[in-house]
Short mmCIF file of C-alpha atoms in Angstrom, two decimals:
data_model
loop_
_atom_site.label_atom_id
_atom_site.label_comp_id
_atom_site.label_asym_id
_atom_site.label_seq_id
_atom_site.Cartn_x
_atom_site.Cartn_y
_atom_site.Cartn_z
CA UNK A 1 0.01 -0.01 -0.01
CA UNK A 2 1.25 3.42 -0.88
CA UNK A 3 1.45 6.18 1.76
CA UNK A 4 1.80 9.75 0.77
CA UNK A 5 3.44 11.94 3.37
CA UNK A 6 3.07 15.59 3.85
CA UNK A 7 5.85 17.54 5.45
CA UNK A 8 5.41 21.17 6.38
CA UNK A 9 8.49 23.31 7.04
CA UNK A 10 8.25 26.52 9.01
CA UNK A 11 11.20 28.92 8.93
CA UNK A 12 11.22 30.50 12.41
CA UNK A 13 13.30 33.52 12.12
CA UNK A 14 12.41 35.34 15.34
CA UNK A 15 15.37 37.67 16.13
CA UNK A 16 17.22 36.46 12.98
CA UNK A 17 14.84 38.15 10.64
CA UNK A 18 17.76 40.20 9.27
CA UNK A 19 15.79 43.31 9.30
CA UNK A 20 17.27 46.79 9.62
CA UNK A 21 15.65 49.72 11.25
CA UNK A 22 14.54 53.08 9.60
CA UNK A 23 14.10 56.53 11.23
CA UNK A 24 11.54 56.67 14.09
CA UNK A 25 8.07 58.07 13.49
CA UNK A 26 5.28 59.18 15.73
CA UNK A 27 2.16 56.90 15.31
CA UNK A 28 -1.28 56.78 16.76
CA UNK A 29 -3.76 53.93 16.84
CA UNK A 30 -7.17 53.04 18.25
CA UNK A 31 -8.78 49.74 18.84
CA UNK A 32 -12.15 48.53 20.11
CA UNK A 33 -12.04 45.26 21.95
CA UNK A 34 -15.11 43.27 22.68
CA UNK A 35 -14.03 40.93 25.50
CA UNK A 36 -15.47 37.49 26.00
CA UNK A 37 -17.07 36.71 29.37
CA UNK A 38 -14.00 34.88 30.80
CA UNK A 39 -11.64 37.82 30.27
CA UNK A 40 -11.01 40.30 33.15
CA UNK A 41 -11.04 44.03 32.77
CA UNK A 42 -7.23 44.12 33.15
CA UNK A 43 -6.70 41.41 30.45
CA UNK A 44 -9.08 43.24 28.12
CA UNK A 45 -7.17 46.57 28.65
CA UNK A 46 -3.87 44.80 27.81
CA UNK A 47 -5.37 43.13 24.76
CA UNK A 48 -6.88 46.47 23.56
CA UNK A 49 -3.58 48.24 24.08
CA UNK A 50 -1.58 45.63 22.19
CA UNK A 51 -4.07 45.61 19.22
CA UNK A 52 -4.07 49.45 19.16
CA UNK A 53 -0.32 49.35 18.79
CA UNK A 54 -0.49 46.88 16.05
CA UNK A 55 -3.15 48.90 14.31
CA UNK A 56 -0.93 52.00 14.46
CA UNK A 57 2.03 50.14 13.05
CA UNK A 58 -0.13 48.60 10.30
CA UNK A 59 -1.67 52.00 9.40
CA UNK A 60 1.78 53.65 9.17
CA UNK A 61 3.96 50.97 7.68
CA UNK A 62 1.67 48.45 6.24
CA UNK A 63 1.22 44.66 6.71
CA UNK A 64 2.66 41.61 4.96
CA UNK A 65 0.15 38.84 4.36
CA UNK A 66 1.48 35.33 3.60
CA UNK A 67 -0.43 32.35 2.64
CA UNK A 68 0.94 28.69 2.31
CA UNK A 69 -1.18 25.96 0.70
CA UNK A 70 -0.61 22.26 0.74
CA UNK A 71 -2.39 19.36 -0.90
CA UNK A 72 -2.49 15.84 0.59
CA UNK A 73 -3.39 13.08 -1.77
CA UNK A 74 -3.97 9.63 -0.46
CA UNK A 75 -4.53 6.66 -2.86
CA UNK A 76 -6.00 3.57 -1.26
CA UNK A 77 -7.38 0.61 -3.26
CA UNK A 78 -7.81 2.75 -6.34
CA UNK A 79 -9.69 5.44 -4.51
CA UNK A 80 -8.04 8.86 -4.19
CA UNK A 81 -8.72 11.23 -1.41
CA UNK A 82 -7.55 14.79 -1.63
CA UNK A 83 -7.24 17.24 1.33
CA UNK A 84 -6.33 20.90 1.02
CA UNK A 85 -4.79 22.82 3.85
CA UNK A 86 -4.23 26.61 3.82
CA UNK A 87 -2.23 28.58 6.51
CA UNK A 88 -2.39 32.28 6.49
CA UNK A 89 -0.58 34.84 8.57
CA UNK A 90 -0.06 38.61 8.58
CA UNK A 91 2.59 40.73 10.21
CA UNK A 92 3.05 44.50 10.59
CA UNK A 93 6.20 46.01 8.95
CA UNK A 94 7.02 48.09 11.92
CA UNK A 95 8.30 47.93 15.52
CA UNK A 96 6.86 49.72 18.52
CA UNK A 97 9.65 51.50 20.42
CA UNK A 98 7.99 53.55 23.10
CA UNK A 99 4.68 54.73 24.29
CA UNK A 100 4.16 58.56 24.49
CA UNK A 101 1.96 59.54 27.40
CA UNK A 102 -0.55 57.26 28.91
CA UNK A 103 -2.91 55.08 26.78
CA UNK A 104 -6.49 56.30 27.03
CA UNK A 105 -9.28 53.77 27.78
CA UNK A 106 -13.00 53.95 27.49
CA UNK A 107 -14.88 51.13 29.24
CA UNK A 108 -18.45 50.35 28.40
CA UNK A 109 -20.91 47.41 28.33
CA UNK A 110 -22.93 46.50 25.24
CA UNK A 111 -25.53 43.76 25.53
CA UNK A 112 -23.80 42.56 28.70
CA UNK A 113 -20.44 42.34 27.01
CA UNK A 114 -17.29 44.30 28.16
CA UNK A 115 -16.11 46.65 25.54
CA UNK A 116 -12.65 48.39 25.80
CA UNK A 117 -11.69 51.19 23.42
CA UNK A 118 -7.96 52.02 23.62
CA UNK A 119 -6.16 55.00 22.05
CA UNK A 120 -2.39 55.11 22.20
CA UNK A 121 0.42 57.17 20.68
CA UNK A 122 4.11 56.22 20.51
CA UNK A 123 7.31 56.09 18.60
CA UNK A 124 7.87 53.35 15.99
CA UNK A 125 10.16 52.41 13.14
CA UNK A 126 9.66 50.59 9.94
CA UNK A 127 11.34 47.19 9.55
CA UNK A 128 12.63 46.36 6.08
CA UNK A 129 13.42 42.70 5.79
CA UNK A 130 15.81 41.26 3.27
CA UNK A 131 14.39 38.50 1.09
CA UNK A 132 15.09 35.03 2.56
CA UNK A 133 15.34 32.23 0.12
CA UNK A 134 15.39 28.65 1.09
CA UNK A 135 15.25 25.23 -0.58
CA UNK A 136 13.74 22.21 1.20
CA UNK A 137 13.67 18.72 -0.32
CA UNK A 138 12.14 15.57 1.06
CA UNK A 139 14.50 12.56 0.53
CA UNK A 140 13.59 8.87 0.59
CA UNK A 141 16.16 6.18 1.44
CA UNK A 142 19.21 8.41 0.98
CA UNK A 143 20.79 11.67 2.02
CA UNK A 144 21.66 13.04 -1.45
CA UNK A 145 19.38 15.41 -3.43
CA UNK A 146 18.97 12.71 -6.12
CA UNK A 147 16.79 10.73 -3.56
CA UNK A 148 14.10 13.47 -3.57
CA UNK A 149 10.69 11.96 -3.51
CA UNK A 150 7.17 12.47 -2.10
CA UNK A 151 6.16 8.83 -2.56
CA UNK A 152 6.82 6.72 0.57
CA UNK A 153 6.15 3.05 1.47
CA UNK A 154 6.15 1.41 4.84
CA UNK A 155 9.82 0.93 6.02
CA UNK A 156 11.24 3.73 3.93
CA UNK A 157 13.68 6.17 5.51
CA UNK A 158 12.79 9.91 5.57
CA UNK A 159 15.41 12.59 5.29
CA UNK A 160 15.29 16.38 4.78
CA UNK A 161 17.68 18.49 2.73
CA UNK A 162 17.39 22.11 3.71
CA UNK A 163 19.37 25.27 2.70
CA UNK A 164 18.70 28.80 3.62
CA UNK A 165 20.32 32.08 2.83
CA UNK A 166 19.58 33.36 6.27
CA UNK A 167 20.37 32.10 9.73
CA UNK A 168 17.36 31.00 11.73
CA UNK A 169 15.55 27.92 13.05
CA UNK A 170 13.57 25.14 11.30
CA UNK A 171 10.69 23.17 12.54
CA UNK A 172 9.43 20.07 10.59
CA UNK A 173 5.91 18.56 10.90
CA UNK A 174 4.62 15.33 9.44
CA UNK A 175 0.81 14.97 8.84
CA UNK A 176 -0.31 11.45 8.28
CA UNK A 177 -3.29 10.21 6.27
CA UNK A 178 -5.55 10.41 9.43
CA UNK A 179 -4.60 14.12 9.70
CA UNK A 180 -2.51 13.53 12.88
CA UNK A 181 0.42 15.94 13.14
CA UNK A 182 3.78 14.89 14.43
CA UNK A 183 6.74 17.21 15.16
CA UNK A 184 9.80 15.64 13.56
CA UNK A 185 12.10 18.65 14.32
CA UNK A 186 13.06 19.55 16.86
CA UNK A 187 13.52 16.09 18.38
CA UNK A 188 11.54 15.22 21.55
CA UNK A 189 14.84 14.55 23.36
CA UNK A 190 16.17 17.92 22.33
CA UNK A 191 17.28 19.92 25.40
CA UNK A 192 16.80 23.39 23.98
CA UNK A 193 13.76 22.73 21.65
CA UNK A 194 15.20 24.39 18.55
CA UNK A 195 17.13 23.43 15.43
CA UNK A 196 19.43 25.93 13.90
#
C-alpha cells in the first residue's frame, strides 16, 4: 500500500529576521476590543492596548500577508482522497519603540459584553526585511538530493535536505493520512527545543 506523506516546514526567524531599522516616526492607533465573558477588565485593557499598537504600526507601515497551501493526496485501493490545507498569517512591517503619554481607555458594556476602546500614541520604526530564500527537499532512502521523492512506502527512511540564505531555526511537521500531526524537528529529546 502506498502512503503519501506531507511535510510542512516553517522557517522560524524570530530575532534572526535580518531586518534593519529606519528612522523613528510618531504613530497613533485606536482599537475597540469586545471581550469574552471569561476575560477580566485588566486582561481586556492589555489586549486592547496591544491591538491598538499593532493597528498603529499597520496603518503607518503596512502589513505583510502570507499564505501557504498544501495538498495531501492519499490513494487507497484505487480510490483517491484529496485534502487541501491553507495557512495564512499577517505581520506588521514596523516595531513599537516607546509609548508617548498614557494610553486612554473607554470602558463600556454592550448587551452585557465588556467593551474596551484604547487610544495610544508612540514612537515606532519601519522594518525592512531582506528576502530570505530557502530550498527544502524531502528525501527517501538516501541523503543526497537525487533521492528526492514524495512517494513513501512502509519501512522507507525519511530525510530532509534544507538550505537557507539566512540564519534562523527550522521546524518540521509530518501530517499522516488520518490528519494526525507529528513534530519531527526539533526532536523530543532535544534539550533546547530548537534546530538551527
